[in-house]
Amino acid sequence: MQPLKIVHSTFVPLQLENIDTDQIIPARFLKATTKTGFGKNLFRDWRYENDDETTPKKDFILNNPEYRGEILVAGKNFGCGSSREHAAWSIADYGFKVVVSSFFADIFKNNALNNGLLPVQVSEPFLQRIFAQTNGTTLSIDLKEQTITIDSTEEQEKFEINNYKKTCLLNGYDDIDYLLSIREDIEAFEKQTA
Amino acid sequence: MSKTLFEKIWDRHVVKSIQDGPSVIYIDKHFIHEVTSPQAFAGLEKRGLQVFRPDHVVATADHNVPTIDQHLPIREELSRKQVDKLIENCKKYGIELYGLGHPYQGIVHVIGPELGITQPGMTIVCGDSHTSTHGAFGSIAFGIGTSEVEMVFASQCLLQGKPKLMRINIDGELNKGVVSKDIILYIISKISASGATGYFVEYAGSTIRSLSMEARMTICNMSIEMGARGGMIAPDETTFNYIKGREFAPKGEEWNKKLEDWKQLFSDVDAKFDEEIFIDASEIEPMITYGTNPGLGIGITALIPTPESIPEEGERKNILKALTYMGLQGGKQLKGMPVQNIFIGSCTNSRIEDLRLVASVVKGRKKSEHVKVMIVPGSQQVAAQAKAEGLNQIFEEAGFEIRQAGCSACLGMNEDKVPAGEYCISTSNRNFEGRQGAGARTLLASPLTAAASAITGVVTDVRELLS
């Protein structure tokens, strides 16, 4: 996993609530046996007419060349539904490093963290402030300080992340490294409960 | 100190706690399937690791399999490759696989319980959000992502923060034509599709106690649809009677020992929950959804809400978008609206009792000529039992198409899909945009409502067909 410390970028606003993982990546694209290449099908059915890559839907934000950036900003309850990690893979593969919302579904949040994609949960008023910005505004996310800032107005909010996960992300460690390091404890637990 | 059911099981499984961080939780049973496991196996291989406890893992193929001609090679190349990869990985790492052609094959959340693998007090995970189903037995069961599947392969453990706890109490007698699917759709409509996010839910109360194991599974299954990580029900005589004698259930002296232990699994009288909800069962009528998340449901005789009547702006926009996608109008009834498809199946409602409910409505009747009806048993064992009980004959005479076990048209991944723009009354768990196929319009309901609507060809209040 790549370490993640500071992200400073323009953002793509997706002003919808309850975006479920079937919208992020429809099930028919889950047939792959590798983790790569899901970005091209991110939000597939919102992006194209009749599943046809040559006819992008004009009103969908990812098809508007004016909106670019490493930060996706979406309405509350982002990532609800299926546990498919392909949702986190497709967002990261598309080029996003951070997803900002006022509320994340639990499994999606874990999946994102396990792939070095940072879910930043902000208050609903702060989220609305971000949506109110004009295109081209940048956001700064500082993981070490746990802050998100709207650069043009200097409005700032702190966000929560547990210390363990924060250390993992800052250093690019993952849970398996840790779990392997405590194998003796796990074996002792098995003996004791057998 | 008094503890909740969740805490009793959780505390028994903590290997280690990290300061200011999650706990290391030991996993008793790990179910896997073809779709969310290949990348986890690949990760393991990349690190040069073995599966730490292969005897704790059980595999089946369900999501990406056809539900006809299962004896033939899978036609679609990518699907075939994915299923072949599962076979290859299970062989390589010494994992028990109930694949296509095996008499135990079926939807992962149907076979675990029916084989007696799922037991009270266990921690159970699977790379599938509907793993909460197994909580009906008084276990901590929840869905995980593929990275977490890899963690369990590598260590038989997961790093988890302790969730908040919610208890939902349902008391009273159910009305005629109301079954467990209606109870859970009602709960989700009350607290919304995100109302239990961050929580683990325990279902309790006299109504829950009166339900069969299969009915309880339907309720726990859909816990994730209100955002909950899992749902659970304290085990009782109904639970023990269900498990006893099943293939992998404890036997002899081991059974007696386990039973004594299982009887301790309940929330103590003064145990504390972070949130508690009370529901009167008599308020519930047959339910149906009109929108594009499972929280957008109404009683079958109620009117679809009008967006203008929703005070909160975000929610108003959601409903407007949902109604546009669904081609529906606020202020009208769904009842009487023509539908083109009926899907009876999925990990929510494909067990033998569900098929019996359907047969009770359909017996001696024929489906409307305007609808296509697909009925998909959850497992090979359910299929065999349905045949033995004569249910298949009832379905065939009614003009239903009986398929072979699998997730089928629940998720628009395999060959079974609902055509764009068409309506489908589905006994599955999700009505998201495109869930049953791009452009498909899903109305979630109980097996009874699905059966009644299959006969009439329109959204039907099953009570009008029950004698």
XYZ file of C-alpha atoms in Angstrom, chain B:
467
model
C -21.658 -7.326 35.033
C -24.642 -7.689 32.731
C -23.880 -8.166 29.093
C -25.711 -8.159 25.819
C -25.776 -11.253 23.608
C -23.329 -9.488 21.295
C -20.903 -8.689 24.102
C -20.941 -12.252 25.430
C -19.862 -13.616 22.052
C -17.503 -10.741 21.209
C -15.632 -10.978 24.529
C -15.008 -14.691 23.988
C -13.334 -13.986 20.653
C -10.979 -11.122 21.495
C -7.405 -12.345 20.941
C -5.891 -8.960 21.676
C -6.908 -5.312 21.898
C -4.925 -2.473 20.369
C -4.838 0.743 22.389
C -6.894 3.506 20.683
C -7.576 1.033 17.922
C -9.506 -2.058 16.941
C -9.533 -5.498 18.575
C -8.146 -8.668 17.042
C -11.181 -10.951 16.739
C -10.885 -14.685 16.145
C -13.150 -16.007 13.378
C -14.741 -19.436 13.832
C -16.191 -19.899 10.375
C -15.276 -18.301 7.077
C -17.552 -18.823 4.080
C -16.191 -17.927 0.651
C -17.558 -17.757 -2.900
C -16.189 -17.198 -6.387
C -16.658 -13.425 -6.706
C -14.948 -11.904 -3.667
C -12.207 -14.491 -3.077
C -9.870 -14.640 -6.128
C -8.012 -11.404 -5.334
C -7.620 -12.532 -1.715
C -6.031 -15.809 -2.810
C -3.805 -13.875 -5.219
C -2.709 -11.591 -2.377
C -1.867 -14.600 -0.244
C 0.203 -16.093 -3.019
C 2.030 -12.815 -3.587
C 3.078 -12.805 0.060
C 4.041 -16.475 -0.080
C 1.486 -17.415 2.601
C -0.705 -20.469 3.139
C -4.296 -20.465 4.396
C -3.709 -20.535 8.153
C -6.762 -22.681 9.114
C -8.260 -24.233 5.956
C -10.614 -26.413 8.032
C -12.390 -23.236 9.196
C -13.223 -22.262 5.604
C -16.156 -23.504 3.481
C -16.594 -22.573 -0.189
C -19.437 -22.633 -2.687
C -20.173 -21.134 -6.112
C -23.389 -19.113 -6.163
C -23.183 -15.500 -7.419
C -21.810 -15.989 -10.884
C -23.312 -19.316 -11.914
C -26.062 -20.042 -14.413
C -29.288 -21.486 -12.987
C -29.989 -23.798 -15.907
C -27.892 -26.624 -17.362
C -25.499 -26.584 -14.419
C -24.140 -29.959 -15.555
C -22.716 -28.300 -18.693
C -19.584 -26.115 -18.792
C -20.451 -22.451 -18.047
C -20.985 -20.737 -21.397
C -19.831 -17.242 -20.527
C -16.044 -17.198 -20.523
C -15.319 -14.736 -17.694
C -17.815 -16.469 -15.401
C -16.363 -19.873 -16.202
C -12.856 -18.605 -15.466
C -13.935 -17.142 -12.145
C -15.625 -20.359 -11.036
C -12.634 -22.410 -12.257
C -10.352 -20.153 -10.237
C -12.330 -20.993 -7.097
C -11.992 -24.725 -7.802
C -8.247 -24.305 -8.386
C -7.732 -22.222 -5.238
C -9.737 -24.563 -2.997
C -7.706 -27.519 -4.248
C -4.424 -25.692 -3.799
C -5.144 -24.500 -0.259
C -7.085 -27.547 0.984
C -10.508 -25.885 1.348
C -13.799 -27.801 1.278
C -15.759 -26.747 -1.819
C -19.430 -27.387 -2.504
C -19.249 -26.372 -6.136
C -21.619 -26.830 -9.059
C -22.798 -30.419 -9.233
C -22.259 -31.048 -5.523
C -25.433 -31.989 -3.594
C -24.588 -29.327 -0.966
C -24.081 -26.487 -3.470
C -26.240 -23.403 -3.088
C -26.377 -19.800 -1.940
C -23.748 -19.453 0.755
C -26.231 -18.107 3.327
C -28.656 -20.930 2.657
C -26.200 -23.831 2.833
C -24.354 -22.775 6.019
C -27.483 -23.063 8.182
C -29.019 -26.053 6.396
C -25.814 -28.088 6.829
C -25.579 -27.237 10.528
C -22.284 -25.384 9.983
C -23.808 -22.172 11.365
C -24.131 -22.465 15.150
C -24.877 -20.196 18.118
C -21.999 -18.309 19.714
C -19.807 -18.391 16.618
C -18.081 -15.560 14.818
C -18.828 -15.953 11.115
C -17.645 -13.873 8.155
C -17.960 -13.987 4.380
C -17.107 -11.628 1.555
C -20.787 -10.813 1.189
C -22.866 -8.232 3.015
C -25.760 -10.646 3.626
C -23.615 -12.740 5.960
C -25.767 -11.151 8.668
C -28.248 -13.966 7.841
C -26.321 -16.356 10.110
C -26.969 -14.052 13.074
C -30.426 -15.662 13.305
C -28.691 -18.480 15.215
C -27.237 -16.168 17.855
C -23.874 -15.715 16.227
C -21.878 -12.606 15.332
C -21.962 -12.767 11.550
C -21.042 -9.972 9.160
C -19.919 -9.209 5.637
C -16.342 -8.259 4.832
C -14.348 -6.953 1.873
C -11.776 -8.908 -0.085
C -8.778 -7.471 1.822
C -10.429 -8.787 4.970
C -11.012 -12.177 3.315
C -7.256 -12.250 2.774
C -6.653 -11.328 6.438
C -8.825 -14.217 7.615
C -7.042 -16.589 5.229
C -3.681 -15.437 6.613
C -4.498 -15.356 10.318
C -8.070 -16.577 11.015
C -8.504 -13.127 12.596
C -9.806 -9.673 11.751
C -9.150 -6.244 13.187
C -12.502 -4.813 14.197
C -13.714 -1.866 16.200
C -16.574 -2.717 18.539
C -19.835 -1.471 16.994
C -22.583 0.317 18.881
C -25.510 -1.899 19.849
C -29.178 -1.494 18.983
C -32.099 -3.664 20.056
C -35.262 -3.776 17.993
C -38.195 -5.232 19.914
C -41.188 -6.496 17.967
C -44.164 -7.610 20.005
C -47.654 -8.773 19.229
C -49.378 -10.951 16.684
C -48.869 -10.605 12.970
C -51.818 -9.801 10.749
C -53.051 -12.226 8.109
C -50.812 -12.273 5.038
C -47.884 -10.696 6.909
C -44.624 -12.668 7.110
C -41.063 -12.006 8.266
C -40.093 -10.229 5.024
C -42.816 -7.678 5.737
C -41.465 -7.178 9.272
C -37.970 -6.309 8.075
C -39.188 -4.141 5.169
C -41.375 -2.311 7.688
C -38.469 -1.760 10.086
C -36.214 -0.433 7.309
C -38.973 1.869 6.034
C -39.254 3.283 9.571
C -35.561 3.843 10.315
C -34.245 4.332 6.724
C -31.514 2.670 4.669
C -28.856 4.205 6.904
C -30.728 4.153 10.221
C -28.563 1.455 11.794
C -25.167 2.320 10.289
C -22.460 1.844 12.905
C -24.660 -0.563 14.892
C -25.017 -4.271 15.373
C -28.702 -5.089 15.867
C -30.348 -7.625 18.137
C -33.955 -8.492 17.254
C -36.108 -9.450 20.219
C -39.695 -9.600 21.411
C -42.613 -12.019 21.305
C -43.114 -11.751 17.546
C -39.497 -12.740 16.864
C -39.748 -15.635 19.349
C -42.774 -16.967 17.472
C -40.931 -17.132 14.151
C -39.306 -20.216 12.620
C -35.552 -20.254 11.993
C -36.023 -19.628 8.292
C -38.260 -16.625 8.987
C -35.662 -15.299 11.451
C -32.965 -15.670 8.796
C -34.953 -13.422 6.428
C -34.996 -10.693 9.068
C -31.292 -10.916 9.978
C -30.412 -11.154 6.280
C -31.637 -7.630 5.562
C -29.972 -5.948 8.569
C -27.359 -4.522 6.201
C -30.139 -2.786 4.232
C -30.545 -0.327 7.113
C -26.789 0.029 7.359
C -26.262 -2.374 10.297
C -23.109 -4.431 10.196
C -25.129 -7.422 11.336
C -28.267 -8.618 13.040
C -28.753 -11.341 15.600
C -31.389 -13.223 17.566
C -30.765 -15.055 20.845
C -30.931 -18.830 20.331
C -33.837 -20.747 21.888
C -35.592 -24.122 21.555
C -36.578 -23.243 17.972
C -32.888 -22.756 17.170
C -31.711 -25.923 18.904
C -34.425 -28.058 17.274
C -33.462 -26.692 13.870
C -29.758 -27.500 14.274
C -30.105 -30.914 15.912
C -29.282 -33.793 13.583
C -27.989 -31.679 10.703
C -24.896 -32.867 8.820
C -22.265 -30.817 10.691
C -24.163 -30.246 13.951
C -22.470 -31.508 17.109
C -23.451 -35.074 17.989
C -23.712 -37.185 21.178
C -21.875 -35.867 24.233
C -20.554 -32.926 22.222
C -24.162 -31.878 21.514
C -25.059 -31.854 25.212
C -21.994 -29.808 26.036
C -22.685 -27.265 23.301
C -26.356 -27.034 24.213
C -25.532 -26.098 27.799
C -23.279 -23.357 26.515
C -25.749 -22.088 23.897
C -28.422 -21.703 26.574
C -26.272 -18.970 28.167
C -26.408 -16.874 24.993
C -28.952 -14.128 25.629
C -28.853 -10.469 26.619
C -28.992 -10.125 30.401
C -32.101 -8.428 31.754
C -30.384 -5.130 32.551
C -27.886 -5.188 29.676
C -27.384 -1.761 28.087
C -28.003 -0.945 24.427
C -26.957 2.311 22.781
C -30.337 2.503 21.085
C -33.612 0.678 21.525
C -36.653 0.600 19.237
C -40.110 -0.847 19.901
C -42.480 -2.008 17.192
C -46.060 -3.210 17.444
C -46.463 -6.156 15.057
C -50.151 -5.404 14.528
C -49.211 -2.167 12.693
C -47.550 -4.110 9.890
C -49.359 -4.933 6.659
C -47.889 -6.656 3.584
C -45.055 -4.376 2.438
C -43.705 -3.360 -0.953
C -40.980 -0.937 -2.004
C -41.512 1.835 -4.544
C -38.029 3.390 -4.630
C -34.387 2.620 -5.229
C -33.257 1.769 -1.731
C -34.848 -0.761 0.624
C -35.918 1.989 3.021
C -38.398 3.336 0.472
C -41.205 0.920 1.280
C -44.918 1.245 2.063
C -47.837 -0.928 3.104
C -49.514 -2.478 0.079
C -52.633 -0.314 0.483
C -50.741 2.926 1.184
C -50.020 5.719 -1.289
C -46.568 6.393 -2.733
C -45.304 9.566 -1.013
C -45.193 12.743 -3.065
C -41.767 14.434 -3.134
C -43.427 17.750 -2.209
C -44.522 16.232 1.104
C -40.904 15.544 2.173
C -39.579 18.434 4.291
C -35.850 17.670 4.108
C -34.255 18.769 0.832
C -31.767 15.934 0.393
C -34.440 13.313 1.022
C -36.869 15.096 -1.321
C -34.292 14.954 -4.109
C -33.631 11.271 -3.392
C -37.303 10.390 -3.689
C -37.746 12.441 -6.830
C -34.777 10.679 -8.438
C -36.074 7.282 -7.287
C -39.589 7.889 -8.650
C -38.163 9.078 -11.969
C -36.054 5.941 -12.294
C -38.972 3.737 -11.269
C -41.419 5.492 -13.607
C -43.835 6.015 -10.698
C -45.932 8.915 -9.467
C -46.303 10.101 -5.901
C -49.813 10.093 -4.426
C -50.859 6.884 -6.181
C -51.180 3.272 -5.022
C -48.849 0.586 -6.333
C -51.646 -1.917 -5.951
C -53.137 -2.824 -9.304
C -50.110 -1.736 -11.350
C -49.123 -4.290 -14.046
C -45.748 -6.003 -13.638
C -43.821 -8.046 -16.183
C -41.587 -10.197 -13.971
C -41.707 -12.069 -10.696
C -38.485 -13.311 -9.088
C -38.738 -15.709 -6.161
C -35.328 -16.551 -4.762
C -32.117 -15.072 -3.212
C -30.482 -15.496 0.197
C -33.447 -13.602 1.654
C -36.316 -15.828 0.500
C -35.345 -19.071 -1.258
C -35.656 -21.616 1.537
C -38.166 -24.439 1.707
C -40.614 -22.476 3.871
C -40.566 -19.641 1.357
C -41.399 -22.077 -1.429
C -44.190 -23.567 0.708
C -45.632 -20.069 1.235
C -45.600 -19.519 -2.521
C -47.214 -22.910 -3.145
C -49.961 -22.149 -0.597
C -51.097 -19.212 -2.736
C -50.435 -20.707 -6.150
C -51.876 -24.210 -5.714
C -54.556 -24.882 -8.301
C -54.042 -21.497 -9.960
C -52.224 -20.338 -13.083
C -49.924 -17.379 -13.490
C -51.088 -14.387 -15.487
C -50.054 -14.668 -19.124
C -48.557 -11.185 -18.904
C -45.803 -12.131 -16.443
C -42.633 -14.184 -16.538
C -42.161 -15.995 -13.222
C -38.818 -17.367 -12.119
C -38.536 -19.472 -8.981
C -35.012 -20.292 -7.836
C -34.414 -22.578 -4.842
C -31.552 -21.465 -2.618
C -29.708 -24.766 -2.660
C -29.637 -28.213 -4.197
C -31.105 -29.539 -0.958
C -33.999 -27.069 -1.041
C -34.584 -28.006 -4.697
C -34.652 -31.717 -3.857
C -37.028 -31.171 -0.966
C -39.378 -28.994 -3.026
C -39.549 -31.762 -5.590
C -40.137 -34.451 -2.964
C -42.959 -32.446 -1.374
C -44.700 -31.969 -4.708
C -44.144 -28.206 -4.755
C -42.493 -28.356 -8.163
C -45.642 -29.822 -9.640
C -47.678 -26.933 -8.239
C -45.218 -24.420 -9.708
C -45.099 -26.165 -13.073
C -48.878 -26.321 -13.321
C -48.978 -22.613 -12.510
C -46.588 -21.922 -15.393
C -43.591 -20.908 -13.255
C -40.078 -21.485 -14.524
C -38.136 -23.503 -11.929
C -34.390 -22.879 -12.040
C -31.371 -24.438 -10.329
C -29.744 -23.112 -7.152
C -27.839 -19.816 -7.181
C -28.133 -16.078 -6.526
C -29.821 -15.757 -9.927
C -31.646 -12.496 -10.730
C -30.968 -10.903 -7.339
C -27.863 -9.072 -8.513
C -27.654 -8.740 -12.305
C -24.348 -10.544 -12.507
C -25.092 -13.964 -13.967
C -27.336 -14.706 -16.962
C -30.585 -14.110 -15.041
C -31.574 -10.470 -15.426
C -34.664 -8.290 -15.622
C -34.958 -6.355 -18.926
C -34.491 -2.563 -18.869
C -37.623 -0.585 -18.069
C -39.614 -3.613 -16.875
C -41.009 -4.065 -13.379
C -40.107 -7.052 -11.236
C -41.681 -8.026 -7.929
C -38.729 -9.634 -6.238
C -38.306 -11.520 -2.971
C -34.648 -10.448 -2.919
C -33.079 -7.729 -0.779
C -32.069 -4.769 -2.961
C -33.984 -2.459 -5.259
C -31.012 -0.267 -6.210
C -30.935 1.202 -9.724
C -29.856 -1.531 -12.116
C -29.515 -4.126 -9.376
C -31.425 -6.797 -11.327
C -30.009 -5.633 -14.663
C -29.333 -2.214 -16.216
C -32.569 -0.208 -16.192
C -34.550 -2.887 -14.315
C -37.203 -1.663 -11.853
C -37.401 -3.736 -8.687
C -40.282 -3.863 -6.201
C -39.217 -5.780 -3.084
C -41.880 -7.863 -1.374
C -42.589 -11.112 0.476
C -42.944 -14.535 -1.165
C -46.710 -14.307 -0.509
C -47.034 -10.962 -2.292
C -44.839 -12.195 -5.144
C -46.964 -15.336 -5.523
C -50.263 -13.434 -5.462
C -48.980 -10.921 -8.026
C -47.771 -13.765 -10.259
C -51.357 -15.011 -10.451
C -52.950 -11.634 -11.171
C -50.155 -9.992 -13.196
C -50.522 -6.800 -11.153
C -49.229 -5.648 -7.744
C -51.596 -7.513 -5.444
C -52.613 -7.488 -1.798
C -52.209 -11.189 -0.993
C -54.985 -10.979 1.608
C -57.486 -10.743 -1.244
C -56.396 -14.182 -2.464
C -56.140 -15.943 0.887
C -59.270 -17.805 1.875
